[in-house]
Amino acid sequence: MKFLTFSQDGATHLGAHTDAGIVNLSAMLRESIGGSADVPSDVAGLIEAGPEMLELARKAMQDTTRHSANRATPEARVLAPLARPGKNVFCVGRNYRLHIIEGNLAAKRDPNDFPKAAEFFSKPWTTIIGTGDSIQRHAKHTRILDYEIELGIVIGKGGVNITRESALEHVFGYTIINDVTARDLQKRHGQWFKGKGLDTTCPMGPWVVHRSAVPDAQALNMQLDVNGEVRQNASTQDMLFDVPSIIEQLSAGLTLHPGDVIATGTPSGVGFAMIPPRCLEPGDVIRARIDGLGELVNTVIE
Ligand code: MG
């Protein structure tokens, strides 16, 4: 199932994306459970409510005859599925072989200098926007704004010291993330946080696909284009550290909670590694697609 958060009539609702459009899952759950029941009003609420609520949602959606009466209106706007996680968005740096090589070449390092352990950093929730929202250019603060398509993991069951073997049981689902980066700030400030932390630089969505619908997260094609020109085109099978390994390494001595989000790194084709380097400018339209996870579209503004 594809779960999303949308706004309609001045309120936020949990939705499900179907081939016929968005269905108001909050309304359907209220009908199934009883009018006054406490039902989730967004994806974060669904995940926090646990497996029983997920099962109720699944059952409610099975009755397709109820979909048309609960269809979202044309005015509905899809929001970021998880607008304010309890922690920063966790991110993995340098996790695709070809991207590591292009980065090493751009920095005049040994091209085959691969990380021995996952490199983690984070983005504050103020970076998060949804599909259709605008990315600010931040021209006053950065000269070089860049894109990075990434597979996003959404944690469903919390835990600490999660093993590789049980890691996937802790995954709720997957989404698309664009880890927009101010390259000059990333370099100037030593640590990556500042260059990764500007407002609106974490487009996420359009929805979260439950893991039951993603049989193999290491076999997904991913593609990002800018104004129709393909820049990144890869598969998640090129990851140096796969999804279970990332969860195992991150959760070692660090508790993960339901609704935590982890961006798993970007493949090659980023703008700063092109010859000559190319950066994002106002008016650029960025489309990020991953097999089965939909399309995340954002425009850069002044
Ligand atoms: Mg990244």
XYZ file of C-alpha atoms and ligand atoms in Angstrom:
303
model
C 0.000 0.000 0.000
C 1.039 3.591 -0.677
C 0.404 5.823 2.337
C 0.481 9.594 2.140
C -0.349 12.732 4.069
C -2.554 15.308 2.363
C -4.334 18.534 3.236
C -7.925 19.234 2.327
C -10.499 21.664 3.733
C -7.920 23.160 6.101
C -7.053 19.868 7.793
C -4.465 17.121 7.419
C -5.532 13.573 6.539
C -4.003 10.147 6.111
C -4.437 9.001 2.522
C -3.792 5.999 0.362
C -2.749 6.302 -3.255
C -4.665 4.034 -5.629
C -4.658 3.774 -9.430
C -7.839 5.890 -9.358
C -6.302 8.606 -7.187
C -6.076 9.499 -3.508
C -8.515 7.985 -1.027
C -9.112 9.590 2.372
C -8.013 6.781 4.671
C -8.683 8.804 7.838
C -12.347 9.048 6.813
C -12.531 5.355 5.886
C -11.011 4.311 9.218
C -13.467 6.542 11.088
C -16.330 4.832 9.230
C -14.977 1.346 10.026
C -14.109 1.917 13.681
C -16.867 4.324 14.661
C -17.362 8.061 14.247
C -15.737 9.297 17.443
C -12.712 6.995 17.248
C -9.200 8.360 17.320
C -7.799 7.702 13.852
C -4.434 8.771 12.391
C -4.460 12.078 10.517
C -1.110 11.509 8.793
C 1.472 8.839 7.991
C 3.374 9.479 11.243
C 0.168 8.776 13.196
C -0.422 5.544 11.298
C 3.099 4.290 12.042
C 2.894 5.290 15.721
C -0.473 3.532 16.081
C 1.243 0.220 15.314
C 0.399 -3.024 13.499
C -3.282 -3.194 14.558
C -4.105 0.155 12.969
C -2.159 -0.866 9.873
C -4.299 -4.018 9.661
C -7.491 -1.939 10.017
C -6.255 0.341 7.231
C -5.522 -2.632 5.008
C -8.994 -4.081 5.628
C -10.693 -0.724 5.025
C -8.909 -0.320 1.693
C -9.865 -3.844 0.556
C -13.498 -2.729 0.235
C -13.008 -0.856 -3.033
C -16.727 -0.019 -3.260
C -16.102 2.571 -0.513
C -13.257 4.300 -2.366
C -15.294 6.585 -4.621
C -17.268 8.136 -1.730
C -13.985 8.829 0.086
C -11.996 10.176 -2.842
C -9.877 13.273 -2.101
C -11.220 16.459 -3.709
C -9.375 18.141 -6.621
C -8.213 20.826 -4.146
C -6.350 18.228 -2.043
C -2.598 18.828 -1.759
C -0.088 16.038 -1.110
C 2.282 16.946 1.748
C 5.567 15.377 2.806
C 4.588 11.955 4.228
C 6.580 12.620 7.432
C 6.838 16.390 7.906
C 8.319 16.413 11.384
C 10.029 13.181 12.466
C 11.002 12.898 16.128
C 14.656 13.103 15.143
C 16.561 14.724 12.310
C 16.466 12.822 9.027
C 19.434 10.438 9.203
C 21.545 10.314 6.060
C 24.301 8.095 4.724
C 27.076 9.787 2.744
C 29.147 8.137 -0.009
C 27.261 4.849 -0.372
C 27.235 4.148 -4.138
C 30.428 2.894 -5.744
C 30.309 5.082 -8.864
C 29.371 8.175 -6.827
C 32.326 7.572 -4.483
C 34.652 7.329 -7.481
C 33.277 10.544 -9.067
C 33.577 12.356 -5.708
C 37.146 11.137 -5.222
C 38.086 12.246 -8.753
C 36.473 15.688 -8.222
C 38.441 16.063 -4.958
C 41.651 14.701 -6.601
C 41.781 11.727 -4.212
C 42.447 8.061 -4.936
C 39.326 7.043 -6.921
C 39.095 3.691 -5.093
C 39.185 5.119 -1.565
C 35.947 3.532 -0.254
C 34.556 4.078 3.282
C 35.091 1.145 5.684
C 31.995 2.063 7.718
C 28.827 3.972 6.816
C 29.246 7.757 7.038
C 26.286 9.279 8.869
C 25.047 12.855 9.086
C 21.594 14.392 9.472
C 19.219 17.041 8.180
C 16.890 19.000 10.524
C 13.143 18.584 9.912
C 12.977 22.211 8.726
C 14.539 20.916 5.486
C 11.528 18.680 4.706
C 9.089 19.543 1.921
C 6.671 17.432 -0.128
C 6.217 16.814 -3.831
C 5.137 19.959 -5.677
C 6.729 22.228 -3.051
C 9.510 24.640 -3.999
C 13.198 24.375 -3.137
C 14.667 27.749 -2.178
C 17.832 28.635 -4.104
C 19.420 30.357 -1.036
C 21.619 32.401 -3.393
C 22.704 34.688 -0.520
C 24.231 31.752 1.310
C 25.430 29.275 -1.308
C 26.829 29.430 -4.817
C 26.556 25.701 -5.484
C 23.211 24.024 -4.816
C 23.053 20.380 -5.928
C 20.590 17.455 -6.019
C 20.920 13.838 -4.746
C 18.236 11.198 -5.365
C 18.109 8.642 -2.529
C 16.071 5.685 -1.342
C 14.505 6.655 2.014
C 13.880 4.058 4.730
C 11.001 4.715 7.137
C 11.315 2.876 10.465
C 8.154 1.119 11.676
C 9.333 -0.748 14.772
C 11.853 0.967 17.004
C 14.862 -0.668 18.571
C 18.514 -0.470 19.505
C 21.372 -2.776 18.496
C 19.254 -4.140 15.643
C 20.977 -6.994 13.849
C 21.360 -7.252 10.125
C 19.201 -10.415 10.178
C 16.216 -8.727 11.815
C 16.698 -5.256 10.275
C 13.934 -5.491 7.661
C 11.334 -6.305 10.366
C 11.968 -2.772 11.661
C 11.227 -1.153 8.301
C 7.735 0.268 7.779
C 8.349 1.203 4.175
C 10.260 3.224 1.639
C 10.057 6.660 0.051
C 12.058 8.931 -2.257
C 14.336 11.629 -0.835
C 16.241 14.373 -2.632
C 19.189 15.267 -0.380
C 19.647 18.800 -1.780
C 23.112 20.019 -0.813
C 24.975 23.339 -0.702
C 28.394 22.023 -1.808
C 30.409 25.115 -0.830
C 28.922 25.136 2.698
C 29.446 21.361 2.984
C 33.166 21.969 2.392
C 33.609 25.302 4.216
C 32.175 24.153 7.545
C 34.188 20.947 7.819
C 31.240 18.840 8.940
C 28.430 18.341 6.417
C 25.513 19.444 8.607
C 25.404 23.115 7.544
C 25.610 22.376 3.819
C 22.895 19.742 4.183
C 20.646 21.699 6.507
C 19.209 24.702 4.630
C 15.423 25.117 4.678
C 13.496 23.190 1.969
C 16.481 20.987 1.032
C 14.878 17.636 1.885
C 12.086 16.958 -0.622
C 10.429 13.686 0.455
C 7.612 11.592 -0.984
C 5.270 11.529 -2.715
C 4.221 8.689 -0.387
C 5.574 5.835 1.735
C 5.209 2.401 0.154
C 4.772 -0.349 2.725
C 7.646 -2.855 2.697
C 5.263 -5.701 1.779
C 5.025 -4.060 -1.658
C 8.819 -3.769 -2.036
C 10.090 -7.365 -2.222
C 13.738 -6.362 -2.808
C 14.935 -2.884 -1.824
C 18.329 -3.652 -3.399
C 16.908 -4.068 -6.906
C 15.226 -0.725 -7.562
C 16.044 1.468 -10.542
C 16.290 5.149 -9.710
C 16.429 8.135 -12.011
C 16.673 11.899 -11.522
C 16.307 14.500 -14.243
C 16.656 18.281 -14.267
C 14.408 20.013 -16.828
C 14.014 16.653 -18.600
C 17.773 15.964 -18.846
C 18.652 12.686 -17.098
C 21.459 13.277 -14.590
C 21.310 10.235 -12.287
C 20.366 6.755 -13.490
C 21.299 3.817 -11.283
C 20.085 0.879 -9.217
C 20.027 0.413 -5.459
C 22.065 -2.758 -6.048
C 25.145 -0.476 -6.389
C 24.973 0.431 -2.660
C 28.165 -0.211 -0.701
C 26.187 -0.715 2.549
C 22.727 -2.211 1.940
C 19.539 -1.428 3.902
C 20.086 -4.083 6.644
C 23.713 -3.027 7.088
C 22.757 0.665 7.387
C 20.138 -0.131 10.061
C 22.570 -2.387 11.933
C 25.337 0.237 11.948
C 23.081 3.214 12.767
C 21.170 1.475 15.572
C 24.324 0.260 17.336
C 23.932 1.975 20.705
C 21.467 4.467 19.164
C 17.739 3.893 19.617
C 15.563 4.182 16.526
C 11.890 5.061 16.884
C 8.824 4.468 14.699
C 8.720 7.216 12.073
C 12.477 7.814 11.964
C 13.715 8.351 8.408
C 17.052 7.294 6.902
C 18.284 8.484 3.502
C 20.607 5.833 2.117
C 23.000 7.801 -0.107
C 23.026 8.888 -3.722
C 24.397 7.320 -6.906
C 26.690 9.055 -9.414
C 25.640 11.940 -11.632
C 25.510 14.812 -9.154
C 26.022 18.312 -10.594
C 29.240 19.219 -8.790
C 31.072 16.219 -10.265
C 30.116 17.098 -13.857
C 32.729 18.724 -16.104
C 32.206 21.633 -15.866
C 30.207 21.474 -12.595
C 26.539 22.437 -12.880
C 24.336 23.670 -10.069
C 20.635 24.248 -9.557
C 19.131 27.611 -10.503
C 15.692 29.186 -10.079
C 13.176 27.675 -12.504
C 14.843 24.250 -12.611
C 12.360 21.379 -12.315
C 13.756 18.237 -10.642
C 12.015 14.900 -11.094
C 13.158 11.949 -8.976
C 11.733 8.474 -9.654
C 12.352 5.109 -7.998
C 10.723 1.844 -9.178
C 7.353 1.403 -7.465
C 7.805 4.455 -5.219
C 6.371 7.088 -7.559
C 7.775 10.436 -8.627
C 8.948 13.364 -6.488
C 8.810 16.676 -8.370
C 10.116 20.035 -7.116
C 10.933 23.405 -8.661
C 13.779 25.647 -7.542
C 12.729 29.215 -6.714
C 14.631 32.468 -6.064
Mg 23.124 12.358 0.195
